[in-house]
Short mmCIF file of C-alpha atoms in Angstrom, two decimals:
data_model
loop_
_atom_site.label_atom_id
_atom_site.label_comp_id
_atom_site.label_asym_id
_atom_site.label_seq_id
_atom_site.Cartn_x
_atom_site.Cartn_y
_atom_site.Cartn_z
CA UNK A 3 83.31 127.29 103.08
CA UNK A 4 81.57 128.68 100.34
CA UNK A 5 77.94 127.77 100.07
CA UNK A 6 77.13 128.61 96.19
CA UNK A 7 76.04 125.24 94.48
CA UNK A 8 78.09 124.49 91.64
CA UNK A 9 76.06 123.43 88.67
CA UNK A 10 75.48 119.76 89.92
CA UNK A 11 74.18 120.40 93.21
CA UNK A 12 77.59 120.84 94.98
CA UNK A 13 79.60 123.50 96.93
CA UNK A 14 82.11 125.37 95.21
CA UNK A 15 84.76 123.94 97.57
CA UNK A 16 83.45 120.46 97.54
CA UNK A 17 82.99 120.83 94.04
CA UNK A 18 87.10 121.81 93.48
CA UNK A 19 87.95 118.91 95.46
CA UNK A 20 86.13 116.66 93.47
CA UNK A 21 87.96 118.23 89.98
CA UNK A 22 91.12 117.71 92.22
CA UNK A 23 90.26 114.43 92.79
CA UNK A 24 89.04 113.31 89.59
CA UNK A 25 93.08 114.18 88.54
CA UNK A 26 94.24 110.96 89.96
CA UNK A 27 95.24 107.92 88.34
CA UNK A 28 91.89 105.30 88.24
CA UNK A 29 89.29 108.06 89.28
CA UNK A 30 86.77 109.55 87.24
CA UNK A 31 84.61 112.51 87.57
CA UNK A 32 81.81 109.86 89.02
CA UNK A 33 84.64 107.61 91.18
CA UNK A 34 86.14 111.01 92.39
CA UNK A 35 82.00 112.36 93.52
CA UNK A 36 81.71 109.28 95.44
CA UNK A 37 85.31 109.16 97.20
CA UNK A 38 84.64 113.23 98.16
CA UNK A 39 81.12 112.38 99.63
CA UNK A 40 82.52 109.63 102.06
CA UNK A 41 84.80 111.41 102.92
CA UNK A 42 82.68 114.42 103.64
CA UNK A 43 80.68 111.62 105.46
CA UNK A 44 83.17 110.44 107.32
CA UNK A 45 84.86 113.88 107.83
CA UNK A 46 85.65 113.42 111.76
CA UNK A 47 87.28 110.00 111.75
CA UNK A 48 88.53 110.02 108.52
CA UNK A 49 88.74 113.38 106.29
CA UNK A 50 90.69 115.00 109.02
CA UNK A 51 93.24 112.44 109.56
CA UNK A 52 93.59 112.05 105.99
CA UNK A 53 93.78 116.26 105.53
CA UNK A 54 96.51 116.14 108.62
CA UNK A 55 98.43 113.15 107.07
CA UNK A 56 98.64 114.58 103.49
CA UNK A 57 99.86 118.03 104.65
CA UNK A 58 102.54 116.19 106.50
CA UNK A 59 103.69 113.78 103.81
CA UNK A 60 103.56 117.61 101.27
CA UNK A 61 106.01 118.88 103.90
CA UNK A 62 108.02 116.00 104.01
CA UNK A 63 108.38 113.69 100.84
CA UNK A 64 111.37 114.00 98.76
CA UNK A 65 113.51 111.58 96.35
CA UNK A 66 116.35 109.94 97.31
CA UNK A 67 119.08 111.74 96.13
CA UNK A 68 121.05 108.14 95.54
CA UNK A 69 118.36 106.09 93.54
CA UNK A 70 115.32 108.07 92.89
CA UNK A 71 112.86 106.31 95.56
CA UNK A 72 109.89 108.28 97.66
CA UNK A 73 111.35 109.09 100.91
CA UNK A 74 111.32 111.26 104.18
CA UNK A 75 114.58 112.09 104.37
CA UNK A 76 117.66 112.43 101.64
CA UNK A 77 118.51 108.96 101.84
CA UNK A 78 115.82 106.48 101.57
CA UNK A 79 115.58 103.06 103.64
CA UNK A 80 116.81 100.72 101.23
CA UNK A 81 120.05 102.73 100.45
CA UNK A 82 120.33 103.64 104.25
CA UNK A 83 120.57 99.83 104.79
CA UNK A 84 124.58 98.40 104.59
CA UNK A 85 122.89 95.08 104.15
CA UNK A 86 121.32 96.37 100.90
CA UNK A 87 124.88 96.94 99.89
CA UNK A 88 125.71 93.67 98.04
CA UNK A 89 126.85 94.72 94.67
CA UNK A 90 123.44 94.45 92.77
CA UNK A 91 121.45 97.12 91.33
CA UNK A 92 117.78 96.66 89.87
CA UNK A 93 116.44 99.50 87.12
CA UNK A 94 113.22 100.42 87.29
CA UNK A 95 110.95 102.89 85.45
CA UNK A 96 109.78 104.38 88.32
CA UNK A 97 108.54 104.34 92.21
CA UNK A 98 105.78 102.27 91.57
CA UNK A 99 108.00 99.15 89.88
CA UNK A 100 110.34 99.31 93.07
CA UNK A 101 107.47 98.81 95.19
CA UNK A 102 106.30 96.13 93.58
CA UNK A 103 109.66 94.54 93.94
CA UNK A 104 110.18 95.27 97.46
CA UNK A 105 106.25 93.67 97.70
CA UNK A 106 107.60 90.64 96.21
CA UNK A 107 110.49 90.26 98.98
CA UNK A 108 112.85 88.32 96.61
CA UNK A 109 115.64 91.25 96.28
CA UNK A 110 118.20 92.02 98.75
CA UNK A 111 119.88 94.93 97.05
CA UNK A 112 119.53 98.33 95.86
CA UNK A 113 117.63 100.10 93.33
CA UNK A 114 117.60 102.84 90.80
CA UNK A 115 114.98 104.64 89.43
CA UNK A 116 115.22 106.02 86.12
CA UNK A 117 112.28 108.06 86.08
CA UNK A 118 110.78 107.28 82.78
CA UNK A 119 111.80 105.68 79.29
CA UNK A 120 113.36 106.52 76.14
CA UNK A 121 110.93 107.96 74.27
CA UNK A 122 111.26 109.85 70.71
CA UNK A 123 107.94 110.37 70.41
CA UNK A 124 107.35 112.20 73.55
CA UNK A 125 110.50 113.61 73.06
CA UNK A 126 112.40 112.41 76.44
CA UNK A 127 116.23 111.23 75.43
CA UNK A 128 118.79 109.85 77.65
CA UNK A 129 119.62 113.17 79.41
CA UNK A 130 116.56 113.03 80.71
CA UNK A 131 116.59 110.08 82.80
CA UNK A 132 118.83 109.24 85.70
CA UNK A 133 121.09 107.25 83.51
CA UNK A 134 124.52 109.18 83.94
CA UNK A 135 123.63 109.23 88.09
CA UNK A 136 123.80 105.15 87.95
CA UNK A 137 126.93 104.68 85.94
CA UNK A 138 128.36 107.22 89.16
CA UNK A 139 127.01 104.61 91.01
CA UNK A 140 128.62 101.49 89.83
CA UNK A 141 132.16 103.20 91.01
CA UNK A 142 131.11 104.17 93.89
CA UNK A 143 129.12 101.40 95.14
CA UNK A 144 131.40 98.94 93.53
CA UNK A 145 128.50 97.33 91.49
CA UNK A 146 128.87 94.06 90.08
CA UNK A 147 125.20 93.54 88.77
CA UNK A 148 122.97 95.91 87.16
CA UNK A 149 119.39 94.20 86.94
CA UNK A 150 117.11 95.92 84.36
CA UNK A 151 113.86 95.33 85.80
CA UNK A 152 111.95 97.68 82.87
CA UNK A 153 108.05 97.32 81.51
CA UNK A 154 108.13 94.98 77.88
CA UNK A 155 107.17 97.94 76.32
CA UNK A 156 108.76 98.92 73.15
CA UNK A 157 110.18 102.15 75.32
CA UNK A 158 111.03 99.91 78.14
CA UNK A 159 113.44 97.55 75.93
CA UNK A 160 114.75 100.46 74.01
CA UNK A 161 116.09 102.00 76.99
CA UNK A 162 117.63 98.36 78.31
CA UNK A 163 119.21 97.83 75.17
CA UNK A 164 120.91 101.91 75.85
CA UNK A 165 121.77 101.15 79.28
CA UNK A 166 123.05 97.65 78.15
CA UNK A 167 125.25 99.78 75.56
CA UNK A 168 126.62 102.26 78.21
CA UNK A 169 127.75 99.72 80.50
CA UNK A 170 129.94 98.32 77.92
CA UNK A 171 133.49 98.07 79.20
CA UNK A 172 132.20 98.65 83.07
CA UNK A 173 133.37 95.17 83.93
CA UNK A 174 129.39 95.03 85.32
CA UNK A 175 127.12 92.01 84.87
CA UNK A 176 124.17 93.14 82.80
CA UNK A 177 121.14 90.63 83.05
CA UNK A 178 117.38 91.13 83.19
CA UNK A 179 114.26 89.89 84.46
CA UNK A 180 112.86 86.90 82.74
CA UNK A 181 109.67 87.06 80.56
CA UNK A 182 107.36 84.02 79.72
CA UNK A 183 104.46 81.84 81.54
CA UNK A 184 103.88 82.97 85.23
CA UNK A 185 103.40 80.73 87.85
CA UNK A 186 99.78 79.52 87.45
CA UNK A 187 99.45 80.70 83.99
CA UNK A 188 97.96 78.56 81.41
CA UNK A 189 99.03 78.76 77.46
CA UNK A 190 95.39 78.78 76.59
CA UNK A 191 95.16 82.38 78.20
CA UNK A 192 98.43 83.54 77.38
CA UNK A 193 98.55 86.24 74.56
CA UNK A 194 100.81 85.15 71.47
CA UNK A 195 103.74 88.04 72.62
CA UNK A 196 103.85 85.79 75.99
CA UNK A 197 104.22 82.92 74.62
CA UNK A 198 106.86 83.85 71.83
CA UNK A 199 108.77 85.19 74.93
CA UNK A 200 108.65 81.84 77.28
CA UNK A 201 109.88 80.52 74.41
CA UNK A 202 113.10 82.23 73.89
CA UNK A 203 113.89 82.14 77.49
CA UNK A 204 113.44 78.52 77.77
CA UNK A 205 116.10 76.89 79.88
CA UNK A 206 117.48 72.90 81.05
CA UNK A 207 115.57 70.98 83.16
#
């Protein structure tokens, strides 16, 4: 390791893994100095492990081929698993929405990630998400569902209304997820875009 301080006091090295740190979502220059120096701390019983356990997850990690998850292996859990197989499909943005849906345990089927959003302003159109790979999917897996489970982002409903649009004809249930008042929420706290959307999506009682 290379002794020469950096200009704060720090070894080169440590120094680089502190920029490399600092590149993660949620850490700072300052968070990303205090997560290197515990580690460097705590280098035996937990820098090591954590070096040995990233180099294994570089070596292995790969997407799913069939919807875009983080896996192991080509084929991820979820679409290894027959049981997942009943005829739904839920859209997501990306890896970090279908965790949070798995987290939530109320899906039983499969997902697809699109990897992104329409965007025109940074310039990323439908051939850049994974939008022709699910309508291959709805054949093959003999969909009758597609759940669009995207952010209420202008971006996010612009690409529900397209995929909405190129299902047209599939024979394929469209729906998505509801928006209003969560469970515990109170209208005093709710922002006005909340609101207008509980609204909307009012139903019987």
């Amino acid at each position: 390791m290379s002794r020469t301080p950096s200009h704060d006091g720090a070894p080169r090295d440590i120094e680089a893994l502190i920029e490399m740190m600092a590149r993660l979502p949620g850490l700072g220059p300052r968070s990303a100095r205090r997560a290197v120096l515990h580690l460097v701390k705590k280098r035996g019983t937990l820098m090591a492990p954590l070096a040995e356990t990233m180099g294994r997850v570089a070596d292995t990690a790969r997407a799913c081929f069939n919807c875009g998850n983080v896996s192991t292996s080509d084929l991820c859990p979820i679409c290894a698993d027959e049981g997942r197989a009943n005829g739904q499909i839920c859209v997501v943005e990306d890896v970090a929405d279908l965790w949070a849906m798995e987290r939530g345990g109320a899906f039983a089927g499969r997902y697809h990630v699109l990897g992104g959003t329409l965007s025109a302003l940074d310039d990323v159109g439908p051939e850049d998400l994974h939008i022709p790979r699910l309508v291959d999917r709805i054949t093959t897996e003999r969909v009758r569902e597609v759940i669009l489970a995207l952010n209420a982002t202008v971006e996010g409903q612009t690409t529900a209304h397209y995929i909405a649009e190129t299902l047209e004809g599939t024979g394929v249930a469209v729906t998505s997820l509801a928006q209003g008042v969560p469970i515990g929420g109170e209208l005093d706290y709710l922002d006005d875009g909340t609101i207008s959307a509980a609204l909307k999506a009012r139903k019987a009682l």
